[in-house]
Amino acid sequence: MDIDRRTLLKVGGTTLVSGLLAGCSAPDAESTAKDVSAEAAVAAEWNVLRARLHDAFALGVAGEFDAGATVAEDTFARFEQATGEWGAHEKLEGTSETHYEEFEEAVGQLKTRLREENTEEMSVELGLGNEHLREAQVQLVGERNVRALDLQLLGTRLENAAMVAAAGNLSGARTIATRALSAFEDDDLRDALESANEETYGAFEHAAKTMVRAAKNGKADVVANQSNDAVTAAVSGSYGLGTENVAGAGHIAVMQAQAFDANALASLGGPSASFAHAATLNSYRIRAADCTRLVARGETKRAAKVAEDIFADFEASDAHEALEEGDEDAYEGFESGLEALTTAAESGDGTAVEGAVSKVDTNLRAGIETLGTGVQPAILQAGFFRARFADALERHKRGESDAAATVAQSLFARFEKNELDMHETLEGTSEQLYDRFEHEHLKEGLIPALKGSGSGASAHFEGAMQALLDFETKAASASVVAGAEASFMAGRAFDAAVVAQLGDAKRANAIVESTFAHFESGAGGYHEALEHADTDRYESFEAALGNVGGADDTYAKAVEFGHEAVESVSAVVTNTGGDFGGAAATIVQDSFSQFERSEVHESLESGDKNAYESFEAKLTAYADALDSGEDVDSANDAFATAALRAEFAVVGELDKAPVGEAKKESGEESKTKLKGGPNVQKGVPDAADHVIDLKAVSFDPEKLRIETGDTVAWKHVGGEAHTVTAREESVPEGGSYWASGGFDSEKKAVSGWDAGKGAVQSGQSYVHTFETKGTFEYYCIPHEAAGMTGTIVVE
C-alpha cells in the first residue's frame, strides 16, 4: 500500500500534491465564503492537527527523528481522545469515513517513518495526512474558508523554522522556511492574498524570505523575529479570505499550535539542572555501596565516615533542595537510610549495613526517576553498573571471588527487574548491544568466571564495560553521558581509597591511572564536553583526579575529586544550554502579545467572559511552566483545553465545545459497546512478571524478551480501546494461539473485534502466560495501520 500511496502523491495531480503545500483552491470554488459557526471551530481544530503533522515532519528534517515520532504519536493520542459530537475525532469520522481512516493511517505511518529516519516516506505521509484533513475542512466550511486556514497554517510552518533555529539547527530551519515559502509561491493562495490585501501579502512574503536568508546566515534571532511577523501577517490576511468566525477560531488554533511548538522545543533541550542533581544522587549510590565491603573487612570506622560524608555532601549540595522539592518521601527515606547506615557501620552489623545500603539506594533511585527524564535514568544506571562491576573485579583480584560473584549476580538481577528502565532502554537502543552485555559477557561469561566455573573474568569484564559505554554513547548525548561517567569515575576514585585503606597502595595508584587513561581516551565524549564547557573546571578536575593517586590520605583526595566530578556535570549541562524552556516560553509570550493586539481578542472577550479569562490564565500559566521547567506537559494540556473552548466561544457556540461532561459521556457510551473476554480484567494482577503499556498507537515496549512461564500483562494507558492479537503464522510449533477475547485463531479474533469483542479498555489489562519458546508477533487490530505492532521473545 505504501508504494501506491507514494505513487499517487508523486503523480496523482493537484489534489494530493497540494498536501505538501498550503492547499490549492479549486477553479470553481465559491466566490464567497460560507457563513459557519460551530463548523468553523471544528475546522480550526483540524488545522491544529495539520500543524502538528508539520511539526513532526519539521523535527525529522532537523534530525530530531525521535522527537518527531513522539509528536506524531501524541497527535494521534489527542485525536483519539477528542470525543463528543463536535470533537475533532467524531466530526471527522462523521464528515468522511475515508478522510478519517486515511488521516489516522497517515499519522501512524508518519510516526513509523520518523522512527526509521526515512525522510522520503515522511514526506509522503505528511502530504496524505494533511490533504485528507484539508478535504474534510472543505466539506465542512467551504473552499474559501479553507484558504484562510491554509494561510494561517503557513504561518505556523514558519514558526516551526523558528523553533528549530532556537534549538541551534539553522540548516534545518532554512529547509523548513524554504519549503513553506515555496508552498506559498507555488500556490494560488498567493494571488488570492495579494488581491485581498496587498499590504498583508507583502508583509508575509517579506518575512518568509527574510527568514530563509537569516537561517542561511546563522541569525537565529532574526528568524524568530520574522516568524512573529509572518504569523501576524497570516492571521491578518486570513480575515480577507474567509469569514470572521473561521479567521477568529483559526487564530486561536494558531496559538494552540504555537503552544505545541513550544512544548516540542522544550523537549529538544540538553539536560537540565535537574539532570545534574540526578547525577549527584547517582554518585552517592556508588559511595554508599562501598560501606558493605568496608564493614565486611572490619573497617567499620571508615564505613561510618563514608556514610557521614555522603550526608555532609548532600546537605551542602544543590541536589538537596532539588530532591526535597521533587520527591519528599525519597528525600526523607534517603536521609533516614544514611542515619541507619552510619549506626550499622559503627556497630559492625553487616546485615544491618546491607539493609541500610538497600534503603539508601532505593530512595536515591526514586529521586533519579523524579529528576531525570527520557533515557537519563537508564544512562545513569549504566554508569552505576560500570562502577559496581569495577568493584566486583577488584574483589576478584584480591581473592574475594564469592563476594565478587555476589555483586555481579545482584547486578544481573537488578538488570532483569528493569531498574531505572535500563533493561528495556538498552534492548530498545540496540539488540546487538543488549546481547553483548547480557548474554555474551554477563550471564554466560563474567558471572561463571567469577564463580570459578569459567575463565576470562577480566576479558568478560572489559566486554561488559564496553557494551555499557557503547550503550551510553548510542542512546544519549555527550552531556548526558558525562553524568554517567562522572559517577563512574568518582566511584573508581573511592575504590582506590578502599583499596588503599586495605593496605594496597600500589593497586590504588593503578586504579587512578586507569581511570585517568579512560578520561583521556574520551570517556564517551565526557572529556571533550568538559574541556569545551569550562577550561578551568577541566584542569581542576584532572588535577584532583591525579591527586588521588599516591596521596597519604587517599580517601580525603577521593572526596575532593568527587566534588570536582559533581561540579563537572553542572559545567557541562550549563554549557549545553540546559533546556530550552526560556526560548519555549518566549514563543508563548510572543503569541500572547499578538493575541492582545488582535481582532479575536475582543471577539473572545465579548463572546464569553469566563472562556476568555480561562484562556488567558492558562496561557500565562503555561508560559510560567515553560520558564520554570515544572509541570510543562500538564500546563500544555490545560491550555489546549482552554483554547478548544475559546474556539467555540469565539463563534458563539460554547455549549457545543467537546470538553467536560460531553467527553465523559462519550467515553462511557463507547465503553458499553465493547467487551473484553477471557483474560481481560480490571487492573494488573500482582502475578504479572512484565507489563506492556497500551498507548494511543503503540505498545511500550514494542519488543520484550522474557523466559518460559512468564506472565505478561498488557495495560491500557491511553487512546481508545485496543486489542492484543497474535499473528497466527508467528506462533511456534506446539504453541497455542492467543489474543484478547480468548479467540483460538486470528481470523476469529478479527471477526470478533468487528462484533465488539476482545477489547482492552481504560483501567483494564489483557493477561497471557507464555509456555512455549520462540518469537511471537502481535498487533492491535484497530490500530495496526497506524503501526501498533509488537514482539515477544520467549527464551
XYZ file of N, CA and C in Angstrom, residues 265-431:
501
model
N 9.897 22.297 21.484
C 11.213 22.926 21.672
C 11.766 22.607 23.053
N 10.916 22.679 24.069
C 11.368 22.377 25.434
C 11.903 20.955 25.528
N 11.314 20.039 24.746
C 11.744 18.638 24.798
C 13.069 18.408 24.091
N 13.502 19.373 23.265
C 14.728 19.201 22.496
C 15.982 19.600 23.255
N 15.808 20.248 24.363
C 16.974 20.789 25.053
C 17.924 19.732 25.571
N 19.127 20.167 25.864
C 20.074 19.298 26.530
C 19.594 19.062 27.945
N 20.340 18.309 28.723
C 19.898 18.032 30.088
C 19.804 19.305 30.916
N 18.861 19.331 31.805
C 18.661 20.499 32.653
C 19.446 20.352 33.949
N 19.332 21.354 34.799
C 19.995 21.298 36.095
C 19.502 20.101 36.897
N 18.251 19.705 36.686
C 17.713 18.546 37.399
C 18.520 17.289 37.084
N 18.988 17.184 35.846
C 19.797 16.019 35.492
C 21.114 16.030 36.250
N 21.730 17.200 36.382
C 22.977 17.293 37.143
C 22.746 16.845 38.576
N 21.594 17.196 39.147
C 21.276 16.764 40.510
C 21.087 15.241 40.561
N 20.444 14.695 39.521
C 20.254 13.247 39.469
C 21.603 12.536 39.404
N 22.551 13.103 38.643
C 23.892 12.527 38.556
C 24.596 12.567 39.913
N 24.366 13.631 40.668
C 24.924 13.723 42.017
C 24.386 12.598 42.889
N 23.078 12.362 42.835
C 22.481 11.272 43.614
C 23.068 9.930 43.196
N 23.353 9.781 41.922
C 23.923 8.529 41.430
C 25.294 8.264 42.054
N 26.080 9.316 42.222
C 27.403 9.147 42.833
C 27.281 8.731 44.298
N 26.217 9.198 44.986
C 26.008 8.794 46.371
C 25.686 7.297 46.457
N 24.962 6.783 45.482
C 24.639 5.355 45.462
C 25.926 4.527 45.433
N 26.846 4.946 44.592
C 28.097 4.210 44.425
C 28.926 4.265 45.702
N 28.996 5.433 46.305
C 29.773 5.577 47.540
C 29.168 4.755 48.673
N 27.830 4.759 48.775
C 27.172 4.007 49.852
C 27.435 2.513 49.721
N 27.497 2.021 48.491
C 27.726 0.592 48.270
C 29.072 0.138 48.819
N 30.059 1.038 48.869
C 31.388 0.689 49.400
C 31.335 0.297 50.879
N 30.324 0.796 51.592
C 30.246 0.529 53.031
C 30.117 -0.963 53.315
N 29.421 -1.678 52.449
C 29.246 -3.117 52.663
C 30.593 -3.825 52.690
N 31.439 -3.476 51.730
C 32.758 -4.110 51.657
C 33.648 -3.698 52.828
N 33.600 -2.443 53.188
C 34.444 -1.962 54.283
C 34.096 -2.651 55.594
N 32.807 -2.778 55.874
C 32.388 -3.429 57.110
C 32.772 -4.905 57.086
N 32.611 -5.542 55.918
C 32.974 -6.959 55.809
C 34.455 -7.187 56.101
N 35.282 -6.174 55.803
C 36.715 -6.290 56.051
C 37.130 -5.684 57.403
N 36.140 -5.347 58.215
C 36.420 -4.841 59.549
C 36.701 -3.355 59.628
N 36.554 -2.632 58.544
C 36.832 -1.190 58.514
C 35.555 -0.415 58.879
N 35.086 -0.614 60.086
C 33.805 -0.035 60.492
C 33.861 1.480 60.624
N 34.970 2.000 61.158
C 35.071 3.456 61.312
C 35.070 4.146 59.955
N 35.827 3.565 59.012
C 35.854 4.185 57.677
C 34.481 4.109 57.018
N 33.783 2.983 57.178
C 32.447 2.848 56.607
C 31.501 3.897 57.180
N 31.574 4.113 58.497
C 30.716 5.117 59.133
C 31.059 6.507 58.624
N 32.350 6.762 58.411
C 32.750 8.071 57.903
C 32.244 8.280 56.476
N 32.270 7.222 55.669
C 31.746 7.330 54.301
C 30.284 7.773 54.345
N 29.497 7.130 55.222
C 28.076 7.487 55.329
C 27.912 8.925 55.820
N 28.709 9.301 56.806
C 28.627 10.669 57.337
C 29.009 11.703 56.285
N 30.040 11.375 55.497
C 30.484 12.322 54.471
C 29.474 12.458 53.343
N 28.811 11.357 52.997
C 27.742 11.445 51.995
C 26.664 12.405 52.493
N 26.300 12.261 53.765
C 25.282 13.129 54.363
C 25.736 14.587 54.317
N 27.001 14.841 54.695
C 27.514 16.216 54.697
C 27.534 16.802 53.290
N 27.966 15.993 52.323
C 27.993 16.461 50.933
C 26.590 16.789 50.435
N 25.649 15.919 50.785
C 24.266 16.108 50.350
C 23.682 17.384 50.952
N 23.927 17.608 52.220
C 23.387 18.797 52.882
C 23.897 20.084 52.236
N 25.121 20.050 51.703
C 25.718 21.261 51.125
C 25.464 21.396 49.632
N 24.842 20.391 49.022
C 24.699 20.393 47.564
C 23.354 20.949 47.109
N 23.310 21.359 45.837
C 22.046 21.806 45.246
C 21.075 20.648 45.081
N 21.611 19.423 45.036
C 20.748 18.252 44.890
C 19.834 18.085 46.099
N 20.250 18.620 47.246
C 19.450 18.519 48.472
C 18.074 19.140 48.274
N 18.057 20.393 47.867
C 16.786 21.096 47.673
C 15.987 20.484 46.528
N 16.702 20.082 45.469
C 16.021 19.504 44.314
C 15.291 18.220 44.686
N 15.938 17.358 45.470
C 15.294 16.105 45.868
C 14.157 16.364 46.850
N 14.364 17.276 47.784
C 13.323 17.560 48.766
C 12.063 18.099 48.089
N 12.255 18.964 47.101
C 11.099 19.529 46.399
C 10.495 18.528 45.417
N 11.355 17.720 44.809
C 10.866 16.804 43.779
C 10.192 15.569 44.328
N 10.714 15.012 45.420
C 10.155 13.788 45.979
C 10.477 13.774 47.477
N 9.577 14.306 48.259
C 9.836 14.449 49.696
C 9.999 13.088 50.371
N 9.234 12.091 49.910
C 9.355 10.759 50.509
C 10.745 10.178 50.255
N 11.240 10.341 49.018
C 12.576 9.838 48.698
C 13.633 10.590 49.497
N 13.427 11.871 49.647
C 14.357 12.705 50.418
C 14.456 12.224 51.860
N 13.299 12.043 52.475
C 13.286 11.600 53.869
C 13.814 10.178 54.000
N 13.465 9.318 53.037
C 13.933 7.941 53.076
C 15.432 7.843 52.910
N 15.987 8.689 52.045
C 17.433 8.702 51.831
C 18.158 9.133 53.107
N 17.696 10.218 53.709
C 18.372 10.711 54.912
C 18.252 9.723 56.073
N 17.092 9.122 56.244
C 16.948 8.141 57.335
C 17.774 6.897 57.029
N 17.903 6.554 55.748
C 18.737 5.426 55.373
C 20.199 5.679 55.686
N 20.653 6.915 55.474
C 22.034 7.267 55.814
C 22.272 7.195 57.318
N 21.307 7.641 58.083
C 21.436 7.566 59.537
C 21.544 6.113 59.987
N 20.706 5.262 59.402
C 20.751 3.840 59.737
C 22.069 3.216 59.301
N 22.579 3.673 58.163
C 23.849 3.146 57.665
C 25.000 3.527 58.593
N 24.994 4.742 59.055
C 26.041 5.188 59.980
C 26.027 4.351 61.265
N 24.840 4.155 61.822
C 24.705 3.374 63.060
C 25.134 1.928 62.846
N 24.677 1.324 61.744
C 25.005 -0.071 61.477
C 26.496 -0.249 61.234
N 27.109 0.726 60.528
C 28.545 0.638 60.253
C 29.344 0.731 61.541
N 28.952 1.633 62.412
C 29.667 1.803 63.682
C 29.612 0.541 64.535
N 28.495 -0.172 64.469
C 28.330 -1.387 65.268
C 28.921 -2.614 64.597
N 29.280 -2.468 63.301
C 29.846 -3.602 62.580
C 28.829 -4.657 62.198
N 27.550 -4.305 62.191
C 26.467 -5.236 61.854
C 26.324 -5.305 60.331
N 26.924 -6.333 59.724
C 26.920 -6.448 58.279
C 25.528 -6.559 57.679
N 24.660 -7.326 58.337
C 23.293 -7.489 57.826
C 22.548 -6.162 57.835
N 22.701 -5.410 58.918
C 22.044 -4.102 59.020
C 22.618 -3.127 58.004
N 23.925 -3.237 57.744
C 24.559 -2.375 56.748
C 23.949 -2.645 55.373
N 23.804 -3.916 55.027
C 23.221 -4.251 53.726
C 21.806 -3.705 53.593
N 21.028 -3.814 54.663
C 19.665 -3.284 54.638
C 19.641 -1.780 54.487
N 20.559 -1.100 55.180
C 20.600 0.363 55.099
C 21.062 0.817 53.716
N 22.064 0.118 53.174
C 22.535 0.457 51.826
C 21.397 0.284 50.819
N 20.617 -0.786 50.977
C 19.473 -1.023 50.088
C 18.449 0.097 50.199
N 18.201 0.565 51.427
C 17.239 1.660 51.626
C 17.744 2.944 50.991
N 19.034 3.232 51.178
C 19.628 4.422 50.565
C 19.476 4.346 49.047
N 19.821 3.190 48.485
C 19.779 3.025 47.039
C 18.357 3.154 46.499
N 17.411 2.527 47.178
C 16.011 2.580 46.732
C 15.515 4.020 46.652
N 15.801 4.807 47.658
C 15.308 6.184 47.680
C 16.068 7.091 46.725
N 17.350 6.812 46.522
C 18.097 7.590 45.537
C 17.618 7.271 44.133
N 17.275 6.012 43.875
C 16.721 5.669 42.565
C 15.393 6.386 42.329
N 14.584 6.461 43.371
C 13.310 7.186 43.244
C 13.580 8.653 42.912
N 14.599 9.223 43.552
C 14.953 10.606 43.261
C 15.446 10.782 41.845
N 16.229 9.833 41.350
C 16.735 9.904 39.973
C 15.587 9.814 38.979
N 14.610 8.956 39.272
C 13.440 8.849 38.389
C 12.661 10.160 38.351
N 12.633 10.860 39.488
C 11.910 12.132 39.561
C 12.653 13.240 38.825
N 13.955 13.305 39.005
C 14.744 14.409 38.452
C 15.195 14.167 37.028
N 15.301 12.910 36.630
C 15.738 12.596 35.274
C 14.558 12.488 34.328
N 14.816 12.627 33.040
C 13.774 12.493 32.023
C 14.274 11.591 30.904
N 13.329 11.026 30.148
C 13.699 10.223 28.985
C 14.642 9.088 29.342
N 15.753 9.005 28.609
C 16.720 7.923 28.826
C 17.696 8.231 29.955
N 17.616 9.416 30.528
C 18.615 9.821 31.517
C 18.755 8.846 32.691
N 17.648 8.404 33.330
C 17.814 7.455 34.428
C 18.513 6.169 33.995
N 18.179 5.666 32.816
C 18.806 4.435 32.325
C 20.294 4.632 32.087
N 20.690 5.794 31.590
C 22.104 6.071 31.346
C 22.852 6.186 32.664
N 22.256 6.827 33.647
C 22.884 6.906 34.969
C 23.009 5.520 35.596
N 22.005 4.685 35.374
C 22.086 3.311 35.882
C 23.251 2.567 35.234
N 23.506 2.821 33.952
C 24.640 2.194 33.275
C 25.948 2.629 33.924
N 26.058 3.908 34.279
C 27.252 4.386 34.969
C 27.414 3.727 36.330
N 26.292 3.547 37.029
C 26.306 2.863 38.318
C 26.769 1.420 38.152
N 26.240 0.740 37.139
C 26.629 -0.644 36.875
C 28.126 -0.736 36.573
N 28.636 0.193 35.790
C 30.060 0.159 35.442
C 30.922 0.298 36.700
N 30.513 1.162 37.604
C 31.268 1.331 38.844
C 31.197 0.074 39.705
N 30.034 -0.547 39.768
C 29.873 -1.741 40.600
C 30.591 -2.943 39.993
N 30.588 -3.050 38.666
C 31.350 -4.124 38.027
C 32.846 -3.967 38.314
N 33.311 -2.717 38.288
C 34.725 -2.465 38.583
C 35.049 -2.881 40.019
N 34.111 -2.623 40.922
C 34.292 -3.032 42.312
C 34.357 -4.557 42.410
N 33.491 -5.248 41.648
C 33.488 -6.715 41.660
C 34.818 -7.266 41.164
N 35.369 -6.666 40.112
C 36.642 -7.154 39.589
C 37.763 -6.942 40.592
N 37.727 -5.804 41.298
C 38.750 -5.560 42.317
C 38.692 -6.643 43.392
N 37.508 -7.014 43.799
C 37.370 -8.062 44.812
C 37.901 -9.398 44.278
N 37.582 -9.673 43.021
C 38.049 -10.917 42.418
C 39.571 -10.975 42.406
N 40.193 -9.859 42.065
C 41.651 -9.824 42.003
C 42.285 -9.984 43.378
N 41.557 -9.622 44.413
C 42.085 -9.730 45.783
C 41.672 -11.046 46.444
N 41.143 -11.959 45.624
C 40.792 -13.271 46.158
C 39.427 -13.354 46.787
N 38.607 -12.317 46.651
C 37.255 -12.327 47.222
C 36.254 -12.739 46.145
N 36.463 -13.915 45.558
C 35.669 -14.332 44.404
C 34.192 -14.494 44.722
N 33.886 -15.054 45.888
C 32.472 -15.229 46.244
C 31.757 -13.881 46.320
N 32.424 -12.915 46.978
C 31.829 -11.579 47.093
C 31.697 -10.933 45.725
N 32.704 -11.125 44.875
C 32.663 -10.550 43.521
C 31.513 -11.137 42.721
N 31.342 -12.465 42.817
C 30.256 -13.115 42.093
C 28.898 -12.641 42.599
N 28.809 -12.418 43.914
C 27.557 -11.932 44.505
C 27.188 -10.562 43.942
N 28.179 -9.682 43.813
C 27.934 -8.355 43.247
C 27.430 -8.482 41.819
N 28.102 -9.308 41.019
C 27.712 -9.458 39.615
C 26.321 -10.058 39.484
N 26.028 -11.067 40.299
C 24.699 -11.686 40.253
C 23.621 -10.700 40.673
N 23.931 -9.880 41.684
C 22.974 -8.874 42.139
C 22.687 -7.865 41.033
N 23.724 -7.448 40.322
C 23.532 -6.504 39.225
C 22.701 -7.130 38.106
N 22.947 -8.402 37.832
C 22.161 -9.080 36.803
C 20.682 -9.113 37.196
N 20.405 -9.431 38.466
C 19.019 -9.463 38.938
C 18.363 -8.090 38.830
N 19.120 -7.064 39.150
C 18.582 -5.699 39.072
C 18.343 -5.308 37.619
N 19.206 -5.773 36.764
C 19.025 -5.513 35.334
C 17.744 -6.182 34.835
N 17.517 -7.427 35.248
C 16.323 -8.148 34.825
C 15.055 -7.496 35.361
N 15.159 -6.851 36.523
C 13.999 -6.148 37.089
C 13.740 -4.814 36.388
N 14.636 -4.443 35.510
C 14.500 -3.201 34.733
C 14.551 -1.960 35.609
N 15.439 -1.984 36.611
C 15.595 -0.803 37.456
C 15.993 0.401 36.613
N 15.339 1.523 36.850
C 15.564 2.776 36.125
C 15.437 2.584 34.615
N 14.671 1.570 34.227
C 14.344 1.309 32.813
C 15.585 0.984 31.981
N 16.654 0.532 32.615
C 17.886 0.281 31.869
C 17.753 -0.913 30.928
N 17.127 -2.003 31.401
C 16.992 -3.201 30.577
C 16.254 -2.888 29.277
N 15.074 -2.291 29.401
C 14.262 -2.018 28.222
C 14.908 -0.969 27.316
N 15.546 0.022 27.921
C 16.188 1.060 27.116
C 17.372 0.503 26.351
N 18.156 -0.356 26.992
C 19.299 -0.968 26.302
C 18.829 -1.849 25.165
N 17.837 -2.677 25.417
C 17.347 -3.560 24.359
C 16.716 -2.762 23.221
N 16.004 -1.702 23.585
C 15.390 -0.875 22.553
C 16.389 -0.065 21.754
N 17.507 0.277 22.378
C 18.539 1.048 21.678
C 19.284 0.194 20.675
N 19.666 -1.003 21.079
C 20.414 -1.901 20.191
C 20.326 -3.314 20.723
N 19.666 -4.174 19.986
C 19.567 -5.563 20.417
C 20.941 -6.232 20.415
